[in-house]
mmCIF file of C-alpha atoms in Angstrom:
data_model
loop_
_atom_site.group_PDB
_atom_site.id
_atom_site.type_symbol
_atom_site.label_atom_id
_atom_site.label_comp_id
_atom_site.label_asym_id
_atom_site.label_seq_id
_atom_site.Cartn_x
_atom_site.Cartn_y
_atom_site.Cartn_z
ATOM 1 C CA UNK A 247 59.664 194.003 188.825
ATOM 2 C CA UNK A 248 59.395 197.145 186.697
ATOM 3 C CA UNK A 249 56.495 197.372 184.213
ATOM 4 C CA UNK A 250 57.090 196.562 180.553
ATOM 5 C CA UNK A 251 58.018 199.669 178.558
ATOM 6 C CA UNK A 252 56.084 200.135 175.317
ATOM 7 C CA UNK A 253 56.905 202.649 172.588
ATOM 8 C CA UNK A 254 53.927 203.831 170.500
ATOM 9 C CA UNK A 255 54.984 205.145 167.081
ATOM 10 C CA UNK A 256 52.465 207.049 164.933
ATOM 11 C CA UNK A 257 52.264 210.464 163.254
ATOM 12 C CA UNK A 258 48.660 210.826 164.513
ATOM 13 C CA UNK A 259 49.196 212.614 167.836
ATOM 14 C CA UNK A 260 45.635 212.178 169.241
ATOM 15 C CA UNK A 261 45.752 208.448 168.450
ATOM 16 C CA UNK A 262 49.131 208.122 170.172
ATOM 17 C CA UNK A 263 47.852 209.884 173.307
ATOM 18 C CA UNK A 264 44.855 207.566 173.455
ATOM 19 C CA UNK A 265 47.072 204.476 173.232
ATOM 20 C CA UNK A 266 49.496 205.790 175.864
ATOM 21 C CA UNK A 267 46.609 206.399 178.281
ATOM 22 C CA UNK A 268 45.197 202.927 177.618
ATOM 23 C CA UNK A 269 48.565 201.267 178.243
ATOM 24 C CA UNK A 270 49.308 203.261 181.378
ATOM 25 C CA UNK A 271 45.880 202.399 182.775
ATOM 26 C CA UNK A 272 46.836 198.729 182.284
ATOM 27 C CA UNK A 273 50.039 199.165 184.246
ATOM 28 C CA UNK A 274 52.519 199.504 181.383
ATOM 29 C CA UNK A 275 55.146 202.221 181.050
ATOM 30 C CA UNK A 276 54.187 203.885 177.757
ATOM 31 C CA UNK A 277 56.121 206.358 175.617
ATOM 32 C CA UNK A 278 55.463 207.972 172.250
ATOM 33 C CA UNK A 279 57.344 208.797 169.076
ATOM 34 C CA UNK A 280 55.807 210.536 166.042
ATOM 35 C CA UNK A 281 58.152 209.284 163.338
ATOM 36 C CA UNK A 282 60.355 206.338 162.461
ATOM 37 C CA UNK A 283 63.509 208.379 163.014
ATOM 38 C CA UNK A 284 62.336 209.443 166.480
ATOM 39 C CA UNK A 285 61.555 205.819 167.329
ATOM 40 C CA UNK A 286 65.023 204.650 166.313
ATOM 41 C CA UNK A 287 66.611 207.430 168.344
ATOM 42 C CA UNK A 288 64.611 206.309 171.404
ATOM 43 C CA UNK A 289 65.830 202.727 170.996
ATOM 44 C CA UNK A 290 69.383 203.962 171.537
ATOM 45 C CA UNK A 291 68.499 205.424 174.932
ATOM 46 C CA UNK A 292 67.900 203.983 178.402
ATOM 47 C CA UNK A 293 65.816 202.474 179.853
ATOM 48 C CA UNK A 294 65.350 199.888 177.083
ATOM 49 C CA UNK A 295 62.041 199.526 175.266
ATOM 50 C CA UNK A 296 60.348 196.128 175.700
ATOM 51 C CA UNK A 297 57.858 196.341 172.818
ATOM 52 C CA UNK A 298 57.144 198.643 169.894
ATOM 53 C CA UNK A 299 53.628 199.427 168.649
ATOM 54 C CA UNK A 300 53.912 201.189 165.298
ATOM 55 C CA UNK A 301 51.744 202.499 162.507
ATOM 56 C CA UNK A 302 52.384 201.309 158.971
ATOM 57 C CA UNK A 303 51.660 204.473 156.953
ATOM 58 C CA UNK A 304 53.815 207.372 158.185
ATOM 59 C CA UNK A 305 55.576 210.254 156.395
ATOM 60 C CA UNK A 306 59.233 209.623 155.670
ATOM 61 C CA UNK A 307 60.165 206.236 157.107
ATOM 62 C CA UNK A 308 57.092 204.013 156.976
ATOM 63 C CA UNK A 309 56.320 201.146 159.335
ATOM 64 C CA UNK A 310 57.875 198.424 157.169
ATOM 65 C CA UNK A 311 61.112 200.388 156.815
ATOM 66 C CA UNK A 312 61.122 201.016 160.551
ATOM 67 C CA UNK A 313 60.543 197.325 161.204
ATOM 68 C CA UNK A 314 63.493 196.368 159.012
ATOM 69 C CA UNK A 315 65.773 198.778 160.862
ATOM 70 C CA UNK A 316 64.532 197.589 164.267
ATOM 71 C CA UNK A 317 65.271 193.993 163.300
ATOM 72 C CA UNK A 318 68.803 195.040 162.391
ATOM 73 C CA UNK A 319 69.408 196.866 165.672
ATOM 74 C CA UNK A 320 67.208 194.932 168.129
ATOM 75 C CA UNK A 321 66.441 191.530 166.549
ATOM 76 C CA UNK A 322 64.485 190.234 169.531
ATOM 77 C CA UNK A 323 62.322 193.327 170.189
ATOM 78 C CA UNK A 324 58.597 192.505 169.790
ATOM 79 C CA UNK A 325 56.909 194.718 167.182
ATOM 80 C CA UNK A 326 53.163 195.013 166.571
ATOM 81 C CA UNK A 327 52.072 196.771 163.379
ATOM 82 C CA UNK A 328 48.895 198.878 163.048
ATOM 83 C CA UNK A 329 47.339 200.435 159.964
ATOM 84 C CA UNK A 330 44.153 201.964 158.679
ATOM 85 C CA UNK A 331 45.012 200.713 155.219
ATOM 86 C CA UNK A 332 44.827 197.014 155.911
ATOM 87 C CA UNK A 333 45.316 194.461 153.201
ATOM 88 C CA UNK A 334 46.335 190.826 153.132
ATOM 89 C CA UNK A 335 49.447 191.687 151.124
ATOM 90 C CA UNK A 336 50.765 194.234 153.617
ATOM 91 C CA UNK A 337 49.897 191.928 156.514
ATOM 92 C CA UNK A 338 51.889 189.110 154.959
ATOM 93 C CA UNK A 339 54.795 191.443 154.235
ATOM 94 C CA UNK A 340 54.811 192.778 157.799
ATOM 95 C CA UNK A 341 54.862 189.261 159.247
ATOM 96 C CA UNK A 342 57.539 188.181 156.747
ATOM 97 C CA UNK A 343 59.763 191.008 157.932
ATOM 98 C CA UNK A 344 59.403 189.941 161.531
ATOM 99 C CA UNK A 345 56.344 191.643 162.994
ATOM 100 C CA UNK A 346 54.817 189.759 165.906
ATOM 101 C CA UNK A 347 51.270 190.755 164.986
ATOM 102 C CA UNK A 348 49.325 192.925 162.560
ATOM 103 C CA UNK A 349 46.233 194.894 163.635
ATOM 104 C CA UNK A 350 43.949 197.140 161.594
ATOM 105 C CA UNK A 351 42.573 200.488 162.734
ATOM 106 C CA UNK A 352 40.376 201.247 164.510
ATOM 107 C CA UNK A 353 42.254 198.999 166.926
ATOM 108 C CA UNK A 354 40.121 197.117 169.411
ATOM 109 C CA UNK A 355 41.585 197.926 172.873
ATOM 110 C CA UNK A 356 40.980 194.452 174.271
ATOM 111 C CA UNK A 357 42.558 192.751 171.244
ATOM 112 C CA UNK A 358 45.523 195.131 171.406
ATOM 113 C CA UNK A 359 46.162 194.324 175.064
ATOM 114 C CA UNK A 360 45.894 190.582 174.413
ATOM 115 C CA UNK A 361 48.414 190.773 171.579
ATOM 116 C CA UNK A 362 50.803 192.931 173.615
ATOM 117 C CA UNK A 363 50.771 190.497 176.528
ATOM 118 C CA UNK A 364 51.283 187.526 174.221
ATOM 119 C CA UNK A 365 54.219 189.199 172.500
ATOM 120 C CA UNK A 366 55.836 190.130 175.815
ATOM 121 C CA UNK A 367 55.407 186.609 177.186
ATOM 122 C CA UNK A 368 56.938 185.101 174.036
ATOM 123 C CA UNK A 369 59.868 187.523 174.233
ATOM 124 C CA UNK A 370 60.451 186.676 177.907
ATOM 125 C CA UNK A 371 60.453 182.958 177.171
ATOM 126 C CA UNK A 372 62.881 183.439 174.278
ATOM 127 C CA UNK A 373 65.198 185.481 176.510
ATOM 128 C CA UNK A 374 65.181 182.790 179.206
ATOM 129 C CA UNK A 375 66.041 180.159 176.588
ATOM 130 C CA UNK A 376 68.921 182.278 175.280
ATOM 131 C CA UNK A 377 70.279 182.776 178.788
ATOM 132 C CA UNK A 378 70.090 179.030 179.438
ATOM 133 C CA UNK A 379 71.999 178.267 176.245
ATOM 134 C CA UNK A 380 74.634 180.861 177.128
ATOM 135 C CA UNK A 381 75.149 179.294 180.573
ATOM 136 C CA UNK A 382 75.012 175.639 179.633
ATOM 137 C CA UNK A 383 75.227 175.465 175.869
ATOM 138 C CA UNK A 384 72.496 173.636 173.978
ATOM 139 C CA UNK A 385 70.563 171.851 176.795
ATOM 140 C CA UNK A 386 69.939 168.825 174.572
ATOM 141 C CA UNK A 387 73.644 168.322 173.979
ATOM 142 C CA UNK A 388 75.473 169.855 176.938
ATOM 143 C CA UNK A 389 73.197 169.027 179.846
ATOM 144 C CA UNK A 390 76.047 167.128 181.542
ATOM 145 C CA UNK A 391 78.826 169.601 180.750
ATOM 146 C CA UNK A 392 78.372 171.926 183.706
ATOM 147 C CA UNK A 393 80.057 175.291 184.035
ATOM 148 C CA UNK A 394 80.140 178.808 182.608
ATOM 149 C CA UNK A 395 83.850 179.643 182.840
ATOM 150 C CA UNK A 396 85.926 180.714 179.851
ATOM 151 C CA UNK A 397 87.663 177.285 179.558
ATOM 152 C CA UNK A 398 84.293 175.476 179.532
ATOM 153 C CA UNK A 399 82.951 177.885 176.903
ATOM 154 C CA UNK A 400 86.061 177.295 174.801
ATOM 155 C CA UNK A 401 85.641 173.520 175.231
ATOM 156 C CA UNK A 402 82.093 173.743 173.871
ATOM 157 C CA UNK A 403 83.308 175.713 170.857
ATOM 158 C CA UNK A 404 86.086 173.176 170.279
ATOM 159 C CA UNK A 405 83.609 170.281 170.474
ATOM 160 C CA UNK A 406 81.490 171.955 167.781
ATOM 161 C CA UNK A 407 84.504 172.470 165.510
ATOM 162 C CA UNK A 408 85.814 168.936 165.958
ATOM 163 C CA UNK A 409 82.373 167.371 165.483
ATOM 164 C CA UNK A 410 82.070 168.940 162.049
ATOM 165 C CA UNK A 411 85.305 167.279 160.832
ATOM 166 C CA UNK A 412 84.992 163.534 160.248
ATOM 167 C CA UNK A 413 88.489 162.522 161.360
ATOM 168 C CA UNK A 414 90.183 160.560 164.135
ATOM 169 C CA UNK A 415 90.542 162.570 167.363
ATOM 170 C CA UNK A 416 92.749 162.010 170.395
ATOM 171 C CA UNK A 417 91.206 163.342 173.602
ATOM 172 C CA UNK A 418 93.785 163.949 176.313
ATOM 173 C CA UNK A 419 93.326 164.573 180.027
ATOM 174 C CA UNK A 420 93.866 163.146 183.471
ATOM 175 C CA UNK A 421 91.708 160.305 184.758
ATOM 176 C CA UNK A 422 88.294 161.568 185.838
ATOM 177 C CA UNK A 423 88.349 164.801 183.830
ATOM 178 C CA UNK A 424 85.506 163.709 181.525
ATOM 179 C CA UNK A 425 87.197 162.442 178.366
ATOM 180 C CA UNK A 426 84.372 160.002 177.637
ATOM 181 C CA UNK A 427 81.804 162.760 178.160
ATOM 182 C CA UNK A 428 83.617 164.938 175.612
ATOM 183 C CA UNK A 429 83.681 161.990 173.193
ATOM 184 C CA UNK A 430 79.938 161.488 173.588
ATOM 185 C CA UNK A 431 79.296 165.193 172.975
ATOM 186 C CA UNK A 432 81.466 165.128 169.842
ATOM 187 C CA UNK A 433 79.401 162.209 168.569
ATOM 188 C CA UNK A 434 76.100 163.867 169.533
ATOM 189 C CA UNK A 435 77.118 167.074 167.737
ATOM 190 C CA UNK A 436 78.216 165.298 164.564
ATOM 191 C CA UNK A 437 76.278 164.099 161.508
ATOM 192 C CA UNK A 438 76.617 160.587 162.999
ATOM 193 C CA UNK A 439 74.519 161.480 166.052
ATOM 194 C CA UNK A 440 71.715 159.067 165.171
ATOM 195 C CA UNK A 441 74.142 156.178 164.588
ATOM 196 C CA UNK A 442 75.822 153.884 167.173
ATOM 197 C CA UNK A 443 78.268 155.172 169.771
ATOM 198 C CA UNK A 444 80.421 152.257 170.982
ATOM 199 C CA UNK A 445 82.916 152.421 173.855
ATOM 200 C CA UNK A 446 85.829 150.025 174.384
ATOM 201 C CA UNK A 447 87.860 150.266 177.586
ATOM 202 C CA UNK A 448 91.201 148.851 176.495
ATOM 203 C CA UNK A 449 92.287 148.142 180.083
ATOM 204 C CA UNK A 450 89.101 146.270 181.073
ATOM 205 C CA UNK A 451 89.477 143.516 178.463
ATOM 206 C CA UNK A 452 92.142 140.783 178.864
ATOM 207 C CA UNK A 453 95.008 141.193 176.425
ATOM 208 C CA UNK A 454 94.396 137.835 174.747
ATOM 209 C CA UNK A 455 90.758 138.700 174.084
ATOM 210 C CA UNK A 456 91.141 142.316 173.003
ATOM 211 C CA UNK A 457 91.863 141.547 169.351
ATOM 212 C CA UNK A 458 88.701 139.470 169.042
ATOM 213 C CA UNK A 459 86.746 142.112 170.945
ATOM 214 C CA UNK A 460 87.864 144.856 168.568
ATOM 215 C CA UNK A 461 87.923 143.080 165.217
ATOM 216 C CA UNK A 462 85.663 140.055 165.704
ATOM 217 C CA UNK A 463 86.299 136.473 164.620
ATOM 218 C CA UNK A 464 84.838 133.708 162.495
ATOM 219 C CA UNK A 465 83.698 130.321 163.716
ATOM 220 C CA UNK A 466 86.640 127.984 164.352
ATOM 221 C CA UNK A 467 89.260 130.749 164.294
ATOM 222 C CA UNK A 468 90.572 129.571 167.671
ATOM 223 C CA UNK A 469 89.604 127.261 170.515
ATOM 224 C CA UNK A 470 86.284 128.400 171.902
ATOM 225 C CA UNK A 471 85.262 130.286 168.740
ATOM 226 C CA UNK A 472 82.023 128.361 168.298
ATOM 227 C CA UNK A 473 80.245 131.038 166.243
ATOM 228 C CA UNK A 474 80.926 134.067 164.118
ATOM 229 C CA UNK A 475 81.211 137.297 166.099
ATOM 230 C CA UNK A 476 81.444 140.871 164.902
ATOM 231 C CA UNK A 477 83.874 143.150 166.691
ATOM 232 C CA UNK A 478 83.383 146.570 168.188
ATOM 233 C CA UNK A 479 84.535 148.295 165.004
ATOM 234 C CA UNK A 480 81.764 146.644 163.019
ATOM 235 C CA UNK A 481 79.252 147.362 165.794
ATOM 236 C CA UNK A 482 80.088 151.047 165.382
ATOM 237 C CA UNK A 483 79.748 150.978 161.581
ATOM 238 C CA UNK A 484 78.186 154.257 160.478
ATOM 239 C CA UNK A 485 78.766 155.764 163.905
ATOM 240 C CA UNK A 486 81.578 156.420 166.368
ATOM 241 C CA UNK A 487 83.956 154.146 168.278
ATOM 242 C CA UNK A 488 85.700 155.392 171.420
ATOM 243 C CA UNK A 489 88.923 153.597 172.365
ATOM 244 C CA UNK A 490 89.275 154.504 176.027
ATOM 245 C CA UNK A 491 92.740 154.162 177.607
ATOM 246 C CA UNK A 492 94.148 153.501 174.147
ATOM 247 C CA UNK A 493 97.670 154.046 175.472
ATOM 248 C CA UNK A 494 97.427 150.699 177.273
ATOM 249 C CA UNK A 495 96.627 148.733 174.129
ATOM 250 C CA UNK A 496 99.119 145.879 173.485
ATOM 251 C CA UNK A 497 101.819 146.902 171.033
ATOM 252 C CA UNK A 498 101.197 143.856 168.830
ATOM 253 C CA UNK A 499 97.699 145.160 168.040
ATOM 254 C CA UNK A 500 98.814 148.617 167.028
ATOM 255 C CA UNK A 501 99.687 147.807 163.365
ATOM 256 C CA UNK A 502 96.249 146.287 162.825
ATOM 257 C CA UNK A 503 94.623 149.285 164.514
ATOM 258 C CA UNK A 504 96.639 151.625 162.284
ATOM 259 C CA UNK A 505 95.344 149.844 159.180
ATOM 260 C CA UNK A 506 91.768 150.309 160.334
ATOM 261 C CA UNK A 507 92.360 154.000 161.018
ATOM 262 C CA UNK A 508 94.058 154.585 157.658
ATOM 263 C CA UNK A 509 91.967 152.417 155.329
ATOM 264 C CA UNK A 510 88.695 151.992 157.219
ATOM 265 C CA UNK A 511 88.884 148.251 156.631
ATOM 266 C CA UNK A 512 88.753 145.493 159.242
ATOM 267 C CA UNK A 513 89.488 141.772 159.083
ATOM 268 C CA UNK A 514 87.972 139.386 161.589
ATOM 269 C CA UNK A 515 90.308 136.829 163.142
ATOM 270 C CA UNK A 516 90.328 133.768 160.884
ATOM 271 C CA UNK A 517 88.575 135.520 157.999
ATOM 272 C CA UNK A 518 90.004 135.414 154.477
ATOM 273 C CA UNK A 519 88.955 138.924 153.474
ATOM 274 C CA UNK A 520 88.554 142.415 154.872
ATOM 275 C CA UNK A 521 85.365 144.376 155.352
ATOM 276 C CA UNK A 522 84.941 148.061 154.572
ATOM 277 C CA UNK A 523 83.731 150.247 157.411
ATOM 278 C CA UNK A 524 82.351 153.740 157.843
ATOM 279 C CA UNK A 525 83.341 154.452 161.414
ATOM 280 C CA UNK A 526 84.817 157.453 163.177
ATOM 281 C CA UNK A 527 87.373 156.652 165.848
ATOM 282 C CA UNK A 528 87.907 158.741 168.972
ATOM 283 C CA UNK A 529 90.709 157.802 171.337
ATOM 284 C CA UNK A 530 91.237 158.825 174.932
#
């Protein structure tokens, strides 16, 4: 593994030489630039710089201006500021603009090396996290959606777009292609993520029980209805209901399902009034 490359930026040439020697003795690849413009020009060249160590007070472009330009061009590049004119105000401003650390001159060599190593370790960790997200998406949400191909990347983008729109969604695909997984990811990516996610497999429930399963019933509504029961729609109130294999739902239930989808109101079997619901329906 090649050593980390550090660019030292300061108009004080003897100070720059001393820092370059210190860094090289510690195994780093050190380079120098004596102005903000020279530093920016170096950032455009190969090999890439891994960390910038820059003075605050310099003729022309000062350290804060350089920092702002670095953040525009290389947002993730670690930057450590140094100055002989230290003040709390300039320290706060440097950190606000994105500096990783702020050191006052004369810089303690041991402290400088500690801060450089910390900044490089933090940058490496951030890079590994970015690479993981690029390969798998957000690990908390897409840990089961494996793949890095263009279609998978497009699917992740589509899930994000659909999740932001609170409307009914039909998820199509052959058996075993992961329709329920996509439904769960839509729910997890939506504002309803902390609310219930309820799944109904329309082919796994007997036809004569499906209406009660979906909409619920009141006590005495039919033989065997010995107690009130809420249906799956009410169980999913505030959250998301997935109707899996919705194409196999009995045709006689479809008008009642349509009313729920249109009006967000459900009526239990045997009840004399409807109930309002806040539920998002996904169908597959």
